[in-house]
Amino acid sequence: MSACVRIRHDHTARSSPPSRASGIKRPHSPPPPRRGGRFRIAGADLSASITVFLIAVPMSLGLAVAMDAPLEAGLISAAVGGIVAGLLGGTPLQVSGPSAGLTVVTAELIQIYGWRTTCAITIGAGLLQILLGSLRAARGALAVSPAIVHGTLAGIGVAIALAQLHIVLGGSPLSSAAANALALPEQLGRVSPAAPLIGALTIAVLVVWPRLPGRIGRAVRRLPAALASVAIATAVAAVAAPGIARVDLPSWRSHALPELPQGPVLALATAVFTVLLVASLESLLAAVAVDKLTAGRAGGRTADSAAPAPVTPATPPVQRSDLDRELRGQGVANVLSGLLGGLPVSGGAVRSSANVRAGATGRAATVLHGVWVLLAAGLLVTALEWIPLAALAALVMVVGFQMVSFAHIRNVHRHREFLVYGATITGVVLFGVLEGVAIGIAVAVAVALHRLARTRITVTDQNGQHLVVVRGQLTFLAVPRLSRALGQLPRGGDVVVELDGFFMDHAAYETIQHWSDAQTAQGGRVVFTGRSGGRIAEPASAAHSCCRPWTPWRNHHCHDQPDQPGRPVDARRAAATWVAFPSGEHPTAGQGPTGSGRAEADTPKASAAAPTGGFDTPGDGAAVPRRTGAHRLASGLSSFQRNTAPLVRDELARLAREGQRPSQLFITCADSRLVTSMITASGPGDLFTVRNVGNLVPPPGAEAGDDSVGAAIEYAVDVLKVESITVCGHSGCGAMQALMSTGPDAPQTSLWRWLRHGLPSLERMRSRHHAWARISGRLPADEVEQLCLSNVVQQLDHLRAHESVARRLAEGALQLHGMYFHVGEAQAYLLAEGASAGSGIDEVFDRVGPGDPNHARYDITDLSDPTGLSAPGDHAAASAPAAAADPADPSGSGELERTSA
């Protein structure tokens, strides 16, 4: 019962990978860009751009203050990041601008090299970003440990907060975070009251503004907290502290442009690499975060909140990020920003999340925000010069504190990587960004080596049988302790060796192999097991534990079903049947790591004289036993007890205590190909299932002896209080075929007496008084499929005739649903809401996609689409071609000649 069975590949032209020129999207690849499309501006994009603009202006000025850069440089980088990165980047909703993560780095570069050389360094970093994006290296940047990345950003946040605290207190920051921390007592001793009060007011508004209650609070919260805090602080400072230090925007005529870098080549290369590293990581992490936010919004909720996202059902799906294109777009933006004398540019999490939550649907919002910033830089200079520096410093200080995320700390602590996280923060704060990253990488490598070398070996005696438990990875470093532990065991005794690790190198394998050979040569018995208790020496069909509990099979049962007789067996399948050791040596049939055949007493031995009907022999000569009948049942039960029962025991115990409380009654056919738990993604206690031949629901009082279905309906509705009832038909239904082929003189067998309850469905299909059922924009493929669909609709009518169902429907406490499952396509279809409720004119079964946002209208959340996300209308597009090729409609007109009842 595992998904470990190999998948057969058909190397034909049909299955060959599509060419790039074909335009077909490969799995897990970014979607191809639209060609020839116009740049459209939606109303949601316009309003979102204004929201982001109101956040970006004070943020850009504040970061420029924090870097001790020209203030107009912050506005230039915001405009360039919005317009250029917005147009060329691979994340449509990501908003780029001056980088908070590069605050410390840029400030240090300005102090060492001056502003104009720093602009040249920005250009160099942008050119390298374009190169790396062209080499498709963006995904590789995400391979850095998250503990190091978040530790770097947290360390930068601490450094930003310490530097801006000096400005809030009315002073000036020093060159390093450590120096700023040591100078705080002196700064507190000569503090002036105006700047701290304005800074405290700014922080208070930032904290309180999103939490304002009531109707007035909801109205004013439309204004971003960043803009509100700076505006209120500016107004108060204009009245109460007219002499406070304010923003000073110099004339654009005196704006400094880049020059050729001057300084040691190695130091300049290090600076370029540092800007490249931090800007790229920050942009790519922000792009991944934007993808999560847009995915949560598409599902109707934000990614970090249970509150519904402000998005309408008409919001189009947002494409997944193309990280390589995003890196190239960031590179072009950095090159242009450096040429114009702006700050380094990167994707910003604060601006991007505001853009998503404001309802932006495409890159128009990002580009427009850059346009507004550009206009503000030219037209609002006088208004911007009223802003107190203390307010901007307080705003940036809060941003720095937010970069130290407690959610990230919890995650790294849960994954036992807090040491790496803490070392990275310490290195960034004390020594610098590049040094901190190097320290974090070194600590991460040391922790990984420690875990790899940490192996615990225990030996216990259990009633004369020795148990050797090996916890951890078996490498050459553990060989001395392993040899010592195995050497203390009595020779010729029975030993069980439990290996709990995923890696064993050649030295450890040979140690175990030689000891096992010696032990079995002296009459002992050795069994190798995994942590779950499955014997490693036996075939994976009985011991392999990679089975998934609710989808445990493919091509029948991988734990007991070999390939079909006469079908060639892939050598990789045979190799996967046994545990593969790192040396590349695989035990042969009937042998474990000992190679002696004594490791597993009940494993069948391969024999050259074995009849071909009893074994399928892979290419390496290993024989795989065929298990049938009672042996298959016993083997399946044993596999359940070993692999699945431990996972579901607690849940089943809870259900046993509390009783069953299913939410649905599911009436479907007894066909063995219809696995209800699989197609509905359900588990124990979810469905109250009734299965019969043809998924029939006899009407009340139809015939004596057919009360089992009615009894189940009454029990489900009156006792279990189910919320919905689903009637599910399927393709290729043998009952419907029998119903169509049987005449009036059919033999009075039990099967025919039961199938007579399907005669109303046959009459419905042939009647001119009922609309034809159809599948998602096409007519059924043939009369059998037509009858299968009509049968579902007819059985829903029979359901409504039951008194208990009619009563609950009238109360509004029950819903009925029709479903059709195409077995060959593994595709589920749901009957339209109106037809399912008995009030619709058209009986249309709509396709349920892997991410259909319209699934909520069916009120079934646990069918084959658990995510509920898909592009609207894709079912019609997918099914439309089938209508033209209908085998029952040779003319291709889409119309079939109906037969009268």
mmCIF file of C-alpha atoms in Angstrom, residues 67 77 102 106 109-110 115-129 258 261 268 271-272 275-276 279 330-346:
data_model
loop_
_atom_site.group_PDB
_atom_site.id
_atom_site.type_symbol
_atom_site.label_atom_id
_atom_site.label_comp_id
_atom_site.label_asym_id
_atom_site.label_seq_id
_atom_site.Cartn_x
_atom_site.Cartn_y
_atom_site.Cartn_z
ATOM 1 C CA MET A 67 21.568 56.217 5.357
ATOM 2 C CA SER A 77 14.872 55.158 -5.981
ATOM 3 C CA LEU A 102 20.603 47.818 2.770
ATOM 4 C CA THR A 106 24.674 51.907 2.264
ATOM 5 C CA LEU A 109 29.576 52.856 1.982
ATOM 6 C CA ILE A 110 28.660 56.542 1.997
ATOM 7 C CA TRP A 115 27.906 59.405 -2.210
ATOM 8 C CA ARG A 116 28.977 59.427 -5.838
ATOM 9 C CA THR A 117 31.083 56.252 -5.548
ATOM 10 C CA THR A 118 28.212 54.578 -3.685
ATOM 11 C CA CYS A 119 26.004 55.272 -6.718
ATOM 12 C CA ALA A 120 28.616 53.558 -8.910
ATOM 13 C CA ILE A 121 28.614 50.547 -6.559
ATOM 14 C CA THR A 122 24.825 50.400 -6.932
ATOM 15 C CA ILE A 123 25.240 50.299 -10.717
ATOM 16 C CA GLY A 124 27.735 47.441 -10.431
ATOM 17 C CA ALA A 125 25.419 45.442 -8.194
ATOM 18 C CA GLY A 126 22.580 45.981 -10.690
ATOM 19 C CA LEU A 127 24.680 44.708 -13.575
ATOM 20 C CA LEU A 128 25.501 41.550 -11.601
ATOM 21 C CA GLN A 129 21.795 41.062 -10.844
ATOM 22 C CA PRO A 258 27.762 58.858 -9.919
ATOM 23 C CA PRO A 261 34.703 54.378 -8.227
ATOM 24 C CA LEU A 268 35.051 47.862 -3.996
ATOM 25 C CA ALA A 271 31.033 46.280 -1.499
ATOM 26 C CA VAL A 272 29.381 45.423 -4.824
ATOM 27 C CA VAL A 275 24.880 45.114 -2.080
ATOM 28 C CA LEU A 276 24.129 42.355 -4.598
ATOM 29 C CA ALA A 279 19.318 43.371 -2.308
ATOM 30 C CA GLN A 330 15.699 44.560 -9.985
ATOM 31 C CA GLY A 331 19.067 44.742 -11.724
ATOM 32 C CA VAL A 332 17.822 47.170 -14.379
ATOM 33 C CA ALA A 333 16.193 49.291 -11.663
ATOM 34 C CA ASN A 334 19.430 49.423 -9.655
ATOM 35 C CA VAL A 335 21.459 50.384 -12.714
ATOM 36 C CA LEU A 336 19.060 53.216 -13.557
ATOM 37 C CA SER A 337 18.739 54.329 -9.925
ATOM 38 C CA GLY A 338 22.514 54.499 -9.584
ATOM 39 C CA LEU A 339 22.845 56.446 -12.834
ATOM 40 C CA LEU A 340 20.262 58.980 -11.626
ATOM 41 C CA GLY A 341 21.851 59.293 -8.197
ATOM 42 C CA GLY A 342 19.354 57.183 -6.261
ATOM 43 C CA LEU A 343 19.592 54.645 -3.452
ATOM 44 C CA PRO A 344 19.884 50.864 -4.026
ATOM 45 C CA VAL A 345 16.541 49.303 -4.927
ATOM 46 C CA SER A 346 14.971 46.067 -3.730
#
